[in-house]
Amino acid sequence: MARLIPLTVLAVCLYFWFKSRRAAKAGGSGSSTAGSARNKNVEAAASLGLLPADRLDVEEINPPSPERAAATATVRSGDWAAGAAYVEEAGRDWYERDRRISLLAEAAVEDDAWLLAWRRERPEDPAAAAVHACSLVYLAWEIRGSKQARHTTQEQFASFHRVLEQAREAFARAQELAGDDPTPFIDELPLAMGLGYPHEAFERIWTEIEKRDPHHFSAYGSGLQYWCRKWCGSHEAALAFARRGAEKGRPGQLLTLFPLEAYFEQESYESDIEPQEFYNRPEVVAATDAALADVAAAEQVLDARDPRIVQTRHLLAWMLYWQDRYEEALAQFRLVDGHIGCRPWTYSGDPKARYTKVRDYTAAEVLKKRG
């Protein structure tokens, strides 16, 4: 769906307890020596023009989009026709259509009067059906909340599961109307994770996606999450899925991000992995190099702030940092600094602290090497 990976809200909430178990190379100790080192790292980052911690946005990966803000405001005013037009303007750019549908779905959670009117006026409109299905998943999480299970009432759980089942039915209807649009199939994948669809059910959905858009970035993002060990698969299954996508993708489609995500998911999940060793394995370094080349190709055809490029840069910065490739890591940090609301930073209980430790340490190492 929208943002980084379809229905990221679902993944984050279901995995609310999950945090990285290791500090970055720059962090950890509370000693005065460690504090002095951290201060020097902060100074190094500042001297290179990187932003102070209090200016970092941990919710988004890009500055606010006036176009997207206007679309949200328009539908909330009751103008559903403008929302319908906004979706249709994406044409057959399925990635962008997915983002727009998800944006409207989020808006519908707060007030769905305009969506109800849209569906009444156009009961066969595939965009309205897709927005409705997606909005039910967001609504389910509003009901569930982000607290741990012991702080969630039975009534909340019951309502949560009831709405998710309604979402499954709504996706079935949206898929009937979709034609060659892969969006309602892609956006069902987080339900496959959350409700624990068997592998056969996932494969049926995936077959429909591949018929319509075999290289869809967001589809691979959600598909990878499904196959992760924390959801419905294993480390091996997730990596195999990611590698298949990377092999199929053309230069600039950025499907090379997903092997990196698979490695990151494994390292984050397992408490006994030493990241310095793990991320320097030859296959991980090779995957990092492939993603760097892919970003260079993507820059020729996509806007520099395209979410696909930005996501990839964030994870590249993390990989290059662990591989002691500080100049290359710094180049990525310079291009994404300011908005850090994505992996790997959001897998920490304090995303800003994780980001600044890694970034500032990188800056200090670059200055040290430059002399």
Coordinates of N, CA and C in Angstrom, one line a residue, residues 115-333:
L115 N -16.1 8.3 1.6 CA -15.9 7.0 1.0 C -17.2 6.3 0.8
L116 N -18.0 6.4 1.8 CA -19.4 5.8 1.8 C -20.2 6.4 0.6
A117 N -20.1 7.7 0.4 CA -20.7 8.3 -0.7 C -20.2 7.9 -2.0
W118 N -18.9 7.8 -2.1 CA -18.2 7.3 -3.3 C -18.7 5.9 -3.7
R119 N -18.8 5.0 -2.7 CA -19.2 3.6 -3.0 C -20.7 3.5 -3.3
R120 N -21.5 4.4 -2.7 CA -22.9 4.5 -3.1 C -23.1 4.9 -4.5
E121 N -22.4 5.9 -4.9 CA -22.5 6.5 -6.3 C -21.9 5.6 -7.3
R122 N -20.8 4.9 -7.0 CA -20.1 4.0 -7.9 C -19.8 2.7 -7.3
P123 N -20.8 1.8 -7.1 CA -20.6 0.6 -6.4 C -19.7 -0.4 -7.2
E124 N -19.5 -0.2 -8.5 CA -18.6 -1.0 -9.2 C -17.2 -0.4 -9.5
D125 N -16.9 0.7 -8.8 CA -15.6 1.4 -9.0 C -14.5 0.6 -8.3
P126 N -13.5 0.1 -9.0 CA -12.5 -0.7 -8.4 C -11.6 0.1 -7.5
A127 N -11.4 1.4 -7.7 CA -10.6 2.2 -6.8 C -11.3 2.4 -5.5
A128 N -12.6 2.6 -5.5 CA -13.4 2.7 -4.3 C -13.3 1.5 -3.5
A129 N -13.4 0.3 -4.2 CA -13.4 -1.0 -3.5 C -12.0 -1.2 -2.8
A130 N -11.0 -0.8 -3.5 CA -9.6 -1.0 -3.0 C -9.4 -0.1 -1.8
V131 N -9.8 1.1 -1.9 CA -9.7 2.1 -0.7 C -10.4 1.5 0.5
H132 N -11.6 1.0 0.2 CA -12.4 0.5 1.3 C -11.7 -0.7 2.0
A133 N -11.2 -1.6 1.2 CA -10.6 -2.8 1.8 C -9.3 -2.4 2.6
C134 N -8.5 -1.5 2.1 CA -7.3 -1.0 2.8 C -7.7 -0.3 4.1
S135 N -8.8 0.5 4.0 CA -9.1 1.3 5.2 C -9.6 0.4 6.3
L136 N -10.1 -0.7 6.0 CA -10.5 -1.6 7.1 C -9.3 -2.2 7.9
V137 N -8.2 -2.4 7.2 CA -7.0 -2.9 7.9 C -6.5 -1.8 8.8
Y138 N -6.5 -0.5 8.3 CA -6.0 0.6 9.1 C -7.0 0.8 10.3
L139 N -8.3 0.6 10.1 CA -9.3 0.7 11.1 C -9.1 -0.3 12.2
A140 N -8.8 -1.6 11.7 CA -8.5 -2.6 12.7 C -7.4 -2.3 13.7
W141 N -6.4 -1.6 13.1 CA -5.3 -1.3 14.0 C -5.6 -0.1 14.9
E142 N -6.5 0.8 14.5 CA -6.9 1.8 15.4 C -7.7 1.2 16.5
I143 N -8.5 0.2 16.3 CA -9.2 -0.5 17.3 C -8.3 -1.2 18.3
R144 N -7.3 -2.0 17.7 CA -6.4 -2.8 18.4 C -5.5 -1.9 19.3
G145 N -5.0 -0.8 18.7 CA -4.0 0.0 19.4 C -2.6 -0.6 19.3
S146 N -1.6 0.1 19.8 CA -0.2 -0.4 19.7 C 0.3 -0.9 21.0
K147 N -0.5 -1.1 22.0 CA 0.0 -1.6 23.3 C 0.1 -3.1 23.2
Q148 N 0.9 -3.6 24.2 CA 1.1 -5.0 24.2 C -0.2 -5.7 24.6
A149 N -0.2 -7.0 24.3 CA -1.4 -7.8 24.5 C -2.0 -7.7 25.9
R150 N -1.2 -7.7 26.9 CA -1.7 -7.7 28.2 C -2.4 -6.4 28.6
H151 N -2.2 -5.3 27.8 CA -2.8 -4.0 28.0 C -3.9 -3.8 27.0
T152 N -4.4 -4.8 26.3 CA -5.4 -4.7 25.3 C -6.6 -5.6 25.8
T153 N -7.8 -5.0 25.7 CA -9.0 -5.6 26.3 C -9.5 -6.7 25.3
Q154 N -10.3 -7.6 25.9 CA -10.9 -8.7 25.0 C -11.8 -8.1 24.0
E155 N -12.5 -7.0 24.4 CA -13.4 -6.3 23.4 C -12.6 -5.8 22.2
Q156 N -11.4 -5.2 22.5 CA -10.5 -4.7 21.5 C -10.1 -5.8 20.5
F157 N -9.7 -6.9 21.1 CA -9.2 -8.1 20.3 C -10.3 -8.6 19.4
A158 N -11.5 -8.7 20.0 CA -12.7 -9.2 19.3 C -13.0 -8.3 18.1
S159 N -13.0 -7.0 18.4 CA -13.3 -6.1 17.3 C -12.2 -6.0 16.2
F160 N -11.0 -6.1 16.7 CA -9.9 -6.2 15.8 C -10.0 -7.3 14.8
H161 N -10.2 -8.5 15.3 CA -10.3 -9.7 14.4 C -11.5 -9.6 13.5
R162 N -12.6 -9.1 14.1 CA -13.8 -9.0 13.3 C -13.6 -8.0 12.1
V163 N -12.9 -6.9 12.3 CA -12.7 -6.0 11.2 C -11.7 -6.6 10.2
L164 N -10.7 -7.3 10.7 CA -9.8 -7.9 9.7 C -10.5 -8.9 8.8
E165 N -11.4 -9.7 9.4 CA -12.2 -10.6 8.6 C -13.0 -9.8 7.6
Q166 N -13.6 -8.7 8.0 CA -14.3 -7.9 7.0 C -13.4 -7.4 5.9
A167 N -12.1 -7.1 6.3 CA -11.2 -6.7 5.3 C -10.9 -7.8 4.3
R168 N -10.8 -9.0 4.7 CA -10.6 -10.1 3.8 C -11.7 -10.2 2.8
E169 N -12.9 -10.1 3.3 CA -14.1 -10.1 2.3 C -14.0 -8.9 1.4
A170 N -13.6 -7.7 1.9 CA -13.6 -6.5 1.1 C -12.5 -6.7 0.0
F171 N -11.4 -7.3 0.3 CA -10.3 -7.5 -0.7 C -10.8 -8.4 -1.7
A172 N -11.6 -9.5 -1.4 CA -12.1 -10.4 -2.4 C -13.0 -9.6 -3.4
R173 N -13.8 -8.7 -2.9 CA -14.6 -7.9 -3.8 C -13.8 -7.0 -4.6
A174 N -12.8 -6.3 -4.0 CA -11.9 -5.4 -4.8 C -11.2 -6.2 -5.9
Q175 N -10.8 -7.4 -5.6 CA -10.1 -8.2 -6.6 C -11.0 -8.6 -7.7
E176 N -12.3 -8.8 -7.5 CA -13.2 -9.1 -8.5 C -13.3 -8.0 -9.5
L177 N -13.2 -6.7 -9.0 CA -13.3 -5.5 -9.8 C -12.0 -5.1 -10.4
A178 N -10.9 -5.7 -10.0 CA -9.6 -5.1 -10.3 C -9.2 -5.1 -11.8
G179 N -9.6 -6.1 -12.5 CA -9.1 -6.3 -13.9 C -7.6 -6.6 -13.8
D180 N -6.8 -5.8 -14.5 CA -5.4 -6.0 -14.5 C -4.6 -5.2 -13.5
D181 N -5.3 -4.6 -12.6 CA -4.7 -3.8 -11.5 C -4.3 -4.8 -10.4
P182 N -3.0 -4.8 -10.0 CA -2.5 -5.7 -9.0 C -2.8 -5.2 -7.6
T183 N -3.2 -4.0 -7.4 CA -3.2 -3.3 -6.1 C -4.0 -4.1 -5.0
P184 N -5.2 -4.5 -5.2 CA -5.9 -5.2 -4.1 C -5.3 -6.6 -3.8
F185 N -4.6 -7.2 -4.7 CA -3.9 -8.4 -4.4 C -2.6 -8.1 -3.5
I186 N -1.9 -7.1 -3.9 CA -0.7 -6.7 -3.2 C -1.1 -6.3 -1.7
D187 N -2.2 -5.6 -1.6 CA -2.6 -5.0 -0.3 C -3.2 -6.1 0.6
E188 N -3.5 -7.2 0.0 CA -3.9 -8.3 0.9 C -2.8 -9.0 1.6
L189 N -1.6 -8.9 1.1 CA -0.4 -9.6 1.6 C -0.2 -9.3 3.1
P190 N -0.3 -8.1 3.6 CA -0.2 -7.9 5.1 C -1.3 -8.7 5.9
L191 N -2.4 -8.9 5.3 CA -3.4 -9.8 5.9 C -2.9 -11.2 6.0
A192 N -2.3 -11.6 4.9 CA -1.7 -13.0 4.9 C -0.7 -13.1 6.0
M193 N 0.1 -12.1 6.3 CA 1.0 -12.1 7.5 C 0.2 -12.1 8.8
G194 N -0.7 -11.2 8.9 CA -1.3 -11.0 10.2 C -2.3 -12.1 10.6
L195 N -2.9 -12.7 9.6 CA -3.9 -13.8 9.9 C -3.3 -15.1 9.6
G196 N -2.0 -15.2 9.2 CA -1.3 -16.4 9.1 C -1.8 -17.3 8.0
Y197 N -2.0 -16.7 6.8 CA -2.4 -17.5 5.6 C -1.4 -18.7 5.4
P198 N -1.9 -19.8 5.1 CA -1.0 -20.9 4.7 C -0.3 -20.5 3.4
H199 N 0.9 -21.2 3.2 CA 1.7 -20.9 2.1 C 1.0 -21.0 0.7
E200 N 0.1 -22.0 0.7 CA -0.7 -22.2 -0.6 C -1.5 -21.0 -0.9
A201 N -2.1 -20.4 0.1 CA -3.0 -19.2 -0.1 C -2.1 -18.0 -0.5
F202 N -0.9 -17.9 0.1 CA 0.0 -16.8 -0.3 C 0.3 -17.0 -1.8
E203 N 0.7 -18.2 -2.2 CA 1.1 -18.4 -3.6 C 0.0 -18.1 -4.6
R204 N -1.3 -18.4 -4.2 CA -2.4 -18.0 -5.0 C -2.5 -16.5 -5.3
I205 N -2.3 -15.8 -4.2 CA -2.3 -14.3 -4.3 C -1.1 -13.9 -5.2
W206 N 0.1 -14.5 -4.9 CA 1.3 -14.0 -5.6 C 1.2 -14.3 -7.1
T207 N 0.5 -15.4 -7.5 CA 0.3 -15.7 -8.9 C -0.4 -14.6 -9.6
E208 N -1.5 -14.1 -8.9 CA -2.3 -13.0 -9.5 C -1.5 -11.7 -9.6
I209 N -0.6 -11.5 -8.6 CA 0.3 -10.3 -8.7 C 1.2 -10.4 -9.9
E210 N 1.9 -11.6 -10.0 CA 2.8 -11.7 -11.1 C 2.2 -11.6 -12.5
K211 N 1.0 -12.0 -12.6 CA 0.3 -11.9 -13.9 C 0.2 -10.4 -14.3
R212 N 0.0 -9.5 -13.3 CA -0.3 -8.1 -13.5 C 0.9 -7.2 -13.4
D213 N 1.9 -7.5 -12.5 CA 3.1 -6.7 -12.4 C 4.2 -7.5 -11.7
P214 N 4.9 -8.2 -12.5 CA 5.9 -9.1 -11.9 C 7.1 -8.5 -11.2
H215 N 7.2 -7.2 -11.3 CA 8.4 -6.5 -10.7 C 7.9 -5.4 -9.7
H216 N 6.7 -5.5 -9.1 CA 6.2 -4.5 -8.3 C 7.0 -4.4 -7.0
F217 N 7.6 -3.2 -6.7 CA 8.4 -3.0 -5.6 C 7.7 -3.3 -4.3
S218 N 6.5 -2.7 -4.1 CA 5.8 -2.9 -2.8 C 5.4 -4.4 -2.6
A219 N 5.1 -5.0 -3.7 CA 4.7 -6.4 -3.6 C 5.8 -7.3 -3.0
Y220 N 7.0 -7.0 -3.5 CA 8.2 -7.8 -3.0 C 8.5 -7.4 -1.6
G221 N 8.2 -6.1 -1.2 CA 8.4 -5.8 0.2 C 7.5 -6.5 1.1
S222 N 6.2 -6.6 0.8 CA 5.3 -7.3 1.6 C 5.5 -8.8 1.5
G223 N 5.8 -9.3 0.3 CA 6.1 -10.7 0.2 C 7.2 -11.2 1.0
L224 N 8.3 -10.4 1.0 CA 9.5 -10.7 1.9 C 9.1 -10.8 3.3
Q225 N 8.3 -9.8 3.8 CA 7.9 -9.9 5.2 C 7.1 -11.2 5.5
Y226 N 6.2 -11.6 4.6 CA 5.4 -12.8 4.8 C 6.4 -14.0 5.0
W227 N 7.4 -14.1 4.2 CA 8.3 -15.2 4.3 C 9.4 -15.1 5.4
C228 N 9.4 -14.0 6.1 CA 10.4 -13.9 7.2 C 10.0 -14.9 8.3
R229 N 11.0 -15.3 9.1 CA 10.8 -16.2 10.2 C 9.8 -15.6 11.2
K230 N 9.8 -14.4 11.4 CA 8.9 -13.8 12.4 C 7.4 -13.8 12.0
W231 N 7.2 -14.1 10.8 CA 5.8 -14.2 10.3 C 5.5 -15.6 9.9
C232 N 5.6 -16.0 8.7 CA 5.1 -17.3 8.2 C 6.1 -18.2 7.5
G233 N 7.4 -17.8 7.6 CA 8.4 -18.6 6.9 C 9.7 -18.8 7.7
S234 N 10.8 -18.5 7.1 CA 12.1 -18.8 7.7 C 13.1 -17.8 7.1
H235 N 14.3 -17.7 7.7 CA 15.3 -16.9 7.2 C 15.7 -17.4 5.7
E236 N 15.7 -18.7 5.6 CA 16.1 -19.2 4.3 C 15.0 -18.9 3.2
A237 N 13.8 -19.1 3.6 CA 12.7 -18.8 2.6 C 12.6 -17.3 2.3
A238 N 12.9 -16.5 3.2 CA 12.8 -15.0 2.9 C 14.0 -14.6 2.0
L239 N 15.2 -15.2 2.2 CA 16.3 -14.8 1.4 C 16.1 -15.4 0.0
A240 N 15.6 -16.6 -0.1 CA 15.3 -17.2 -1.4 C 14.3 -16.4 -2.2
F241 N 13.3 -15.9 -1.6 CA 12.2 -15.1 -2.2 C 12.9 -13.8 -2.7
A242 N 13.7 -13.2 -1.8 CA 14.3 -11.9 -2.2 C 15.2 -12.0 -3.3
R243 N 16.0 -13.1 -3.3 CA 17.0 -13.3 -4.4 C 16.3 -13.5 -5.7
R244 N 15.2 -14.3 -5.7 CA 14.4 -14.5 -7.0 C 14.0 -13.1 -7.5
G245 N 13.5 -12.3 -6.7 CA 13.0 -11.0 -7.1 C 14.2 -10.2 -7.7
A246 N 15.3 -10.2 -7.0 CA 16.5 -9.4 -7.4 C 17.0 -9.9 -8.8
E247 N 16.9 -11.2 -9.0 CA 17.4 -11.8 -10.3 C 16.4 -11.4 -11.4
K248 N 15.1 -11.3 -11.1 CA 14.2 -11.0 -12.2 C 14.1 -9.5 -12.5
G249 N 14.5 -8.7 -11.5 CA 14.3 -7.2 -11.7 C 15.3 -6.7 -12.7
R250 N 14.9 -5.6 -13.4 CA 15.7 -4.9 -14.4 C 16.5 -3.8 -13.6
P251 N 17.7 -3.4 -14.2 CA 18.4 -2.3 -13.5 C 17.5 -1.1 -13.3
G252 N 17.5 -0.5 -12.1 CA 16.7 0.6 -11.8 C 15.4 0.3 -11.1
Q253 N 15.0 -1.0 -11.1 CA 13.8 -1.3 -10.4 C 13.9 -1.5 -8.9
L254 N 15.2 -1.6 -8.5 CA 15.5 -1.6 -7.1 C 15.1 -2.8 -6.3
L255 N 14.8 -3.9 -7.0 CA 14.5 -5.2 -6.3 C 15.7 -5.7 -5.6
T256 N 16.9 -5.2 -5.9 CA 18.1 -5.6 -5.2 C 18.1 -5.2 -3.7
L257 N 17.1 -4.3 -3.3 CA 17.0 -4.0 -1.9 C 16.6 -5.2 -1.1
F258 N 15.8 -6.1 -1.6 CA 15.2 -7.1 -0.8 C 16.1 -8.2 -0.3
P259 N 17.2 -8.6 -1.0 CA 18.2 -9.4 -0.3 C 18.8 -8.7 0.9
L260 N 19.1 -7.4 0.8 CA 19.6 -6.7 1.9 C 18.6 -6.7 3.1
E261 N 17.3 -6.5 2.8 CA 16.3 -6.6 3.8 C 16.3 -8.0 4.5
A262 N 16.4 -9.0 3.7 CA 16.4 -10.4 4.2 C 17.5 -10.6 5.2
Y263 N 18.7 -10.1 4.8 CA 19.9 -10.2 5.7 C 19.6 -9.4 7.0
F264 N 19.1 -8.2 6.8 CA 18.8 -7.4 8.0 C 17.8 -8.0 8.9
E265 N 16.8 -8.6 8.4 CA 15.7 -9.2 9.2 C 16.4 -10.4 10.0
Q266 N 17.2 -11.2 9.3 CA 17.8 -12.3 10.0 C 18.7 -11.8 11.2
E267 N 19.6 -10.8 10.9 CA 20.5 -10.3 11.9 C 19.7 -9.7 13.1
S268 N 18.6 -9.0 12.7 CA 17.8 -8.4 13.8 C 17.1 -9.4 14.6
Y269 N 16.7 -10.5 14.0 CA 15.9 -11.5 14.7 C 16.7 -12.4 15.7
E270 N 17.9 -12.7 15.2 CA 18.8 -13.7 16.0 C 19.7 -12.9 16.9
S271 N 19.6 -13.3 18.2 CA 20.4 -12.6 19.2 C 21.9 -13.0 19.2
D272 N 22.2 -14.1 18.6 CA 23.6 -14.6 18.7 C 24.4 -14.2 17.4
I273 N 23.9 -13.4 16.6 CA 24.7 -13.0 15.4 C 25.5 -11.8 15.7
E274 N 26.8 -11.9 15.3 CA 27.7 -10.7 15.4 C 27.6 -9.9 14.2
P275 N 27.0 -8.7 14.2 CA 26.7 -8.0 12.9 C 28.0 -7.7 12.1
Q276 N 29.1 -7.3 12.8 CA 30.3 -7.0 12.1 C 30.7 -8.1 11.2
E277 N 30.7 -9.3 11.7 CA 31.0 -10.5 10.9 C 30.0 -10.8 9.9
F278 N 28.7 -10.8 10.3 CA 27.6 -11.2 9.4 C 27.5 -10.3 8.2
Y279 N 27.6 -9.0 8.4 CA 27.4 -8.1 7.2 C 28.7 -8.0 6.4
N280 N 29.8 -8.6 6.8 CA 31.0 -8.7 5.9 C 31.2 -10.0 5.2
R281 N 30.2 -10.9 5.3 CA 30.2 -12.1 4.6 C 30.2 -11.7 3.1
P282 N 30.9 -12.5 2.2 CA 31.1 -12.1 0.8 C 29.7 -11.9 0.1
E283 N 28.7 -12.8 0.4 CA 27.5 -12.7 -0.3 C 26.7 -11.4 0.1
V284 N 26.9 -11.0 1.4 CA 26.2 -9.7 1.8 C 26.9 -8.5 1.1
V285 N 28.2 -8.5 1.1 CA 29.0 -7.5 0.4 C 28.6 -7.4 -1.1
A286 N 28.5 -8.6 -1.7 CA 28.1 -8.6 -3.1 C 26.7 -8.0 -3.3
A287 N 25.8 -8.4 -2.4 CA 24.4 -7.9 -2.5 C 24.4 -6.3 -2.3
T288 N 25.2 -5.9 -1.4 CA 25.4 -4.4 -1.2 C 25.8 -3.7 -2.4
D289 N 26.8 -4.3 -3.1 CA 27.3 -3.7 -4.3 C 26.3 -3.7 -5.4
A290 N 25.5 -4.8 -5.5 CA 24.4 -4.8 -6.5 C 23.4 -3.8 -6.3
A291 N 23.1 -3.5 -5.0 CA 22.1 -2.5 -4.7 C 22.6 -1.1 -5.0
L292 N 23.9 -0.9 -4.8 CA 24.5 0.4 -5.1 C 24.4 0.7 -6.6
A293 N 24.7 -0.3 -7.4 CA 24.6 -0.2 -8.9 C 23.2 0.0 -9.3
D294 N 22.2 -0.6 -8.6 CA 20.8 -0.5 -8.9 C 20.3 1.0 -8.6
V295 N 20.8 1.5 -7.5 CA 20.4 2.9 -7.2 C 21.0 3.9 -8.3
A296 N 22.2 3.6 -8.7 CA 22.7 4.5 -9.8 C 21.9 4.4 -11.0
A297 N 21.4 3.2 -11.4 CA 20.5 3.1 -12.5 C 19.2 3.7 -12.3
A298 N 18.6 3.6 -11.1 CA 17.3 4.2 -10.8 C 17.4 5.7 -10.8
E299 N 18.5 6.3 -10.5 CA 18.6 7.7 -10.5 C 18.4 8.3 -11.9
Q300 N 18.6 7.5 -12.9 CA 18.5 7.9 -14.3 C 17.0 8.0 -14.7
V301 N 16.1 7.3 -14.0 CA 14.7 7.2 -14.4 C 13.7 7.7 -13.4
L302 N 14.1 7.8 -12.1 CA 13.2 8.1 -11.0 C 13.7 9.4 -10.4
D303 N 12.8 10.1 -9.7 CA 13.1 11.3 -9.0 C 14.0 10.9 -7.8
A304 N 14.9 11.7 -7.4 CA 15.8 11.4 -6.3 C 15.1 11.1 -5.0
R305 N 13.9 11.7 -4.8 CA 13.2 11.5 -3.6 C 12.1 10.4 -3.7
D306 N 12.2 9.7 -4.8 CA 11.2 8.5 -4.9 C 11.4 7.6 -3.7
P307 N 10.3 7.2 -3.1 CA 10.5 6.4 -1.8 C 11.3 5.1 -2.0
R308 N 11.3 4.6 -3.2 CA 12.0 3.3 -3.5 C 13.5 3.6 -3.4
I309 N 14.0 4.7 -4.0 CA 15.4 5.1 -3.9 C 15.7 5.4 -2.4
V310 N 14.9 6.2 -1.8 CA 15.2 6.6 -0.4 C 15.3 5.4 0.5
Q311 N 14.3 4.5 0.5 CA 14.4 3.3 1.3 C 15.7 2.5 1.1
T312 N 16.1 2.4 -0.2 CA 17.3 1.6 -0.5 C 18.5 2.3 0.1
R313 N 18.6 3.6 0.0 CA 19.7 4.4 0.5 C 19.9 4.2 2.0
H314 N 18.7 4.2 2.7 CA 18.8 4.0 4.2 C 19.5 2.7 4.5
L315 N 19.0 1.6 3.9 CA 19.6 0.3 4.2 C 21.0 0.2 3.7
L316 N 21.3 0.8 2.6 CA 22.7 0.8 2.1 C 23.6 1.5 3.1
A317 N 23.2 2.6 3.7 CA 24.0 3.3 4.7 C 24.3 2.4 5.9
W318 N 23.3 1.6 6.3 CA 23.5 0.6 7.4 C 24.5 -0.4 7.0
M319 N 24.4 -1.0 5.8 CA 25.3 -2.1 5.4 C 26.7 -1.6 5.2
L320 N 26.8 -0.4 4.6 CA 28.2 0.1 4.3 C 28.9 0.5 5.6
Y321 N 28.1 0.9 6.6 CA 28.7 1.3 7.9 C 29.3 0.0 8.5
W322 N 28.5 -1.1 8.5 CA 29.0 -2.3 9.1 C 30.2 -2.9 8.4
Q323 N 30.3 -2.6 7.1 CA 31.4 -3.1 6.2 C 32.6 -2.1 6.3
D324 N 32.5 -1.1 7.1 CA 33.6 -0.1 7.3 C 33.9 0.6 6.0
R325 N 32.9 0.8 5.2 CA 33.0 1.6 4.0 C 32.4 3.0 4.2
Y326 N 33.1 3.7 5.0 CA 32.6 4.9 5.6 C 32.3 6.0 4.6
E327 N 33.2 6.2 3.7 CA 32.9 7.3 2.7 C 31.7 7.0 1.9
E328 N 31.5 5.7 1.5 CA 30.3 5.3 0.8 C 29.0 5.5 1.6
A329 N 29.2 5.1 2.9 CA 28.0 5.3 3.8 C 27.7 6.7 4.0
L330 N 28.7 7.6 4.1 CA 28.4 9.0 4.3 C 27.7 9.6 3.1
A331 N 28.1 9.1 1.9 CA 27.4 9.6 0.7 C 25.9 9.3 0.8
Q332 N 25.5 8.1 1.3 CA 24.1 7.8 1.4 C 23.5 8.7 2.5
F333 N 24.1 8.8 3.6 CA 23.6 9.7 4.7 C 23.3 11.1 4.2

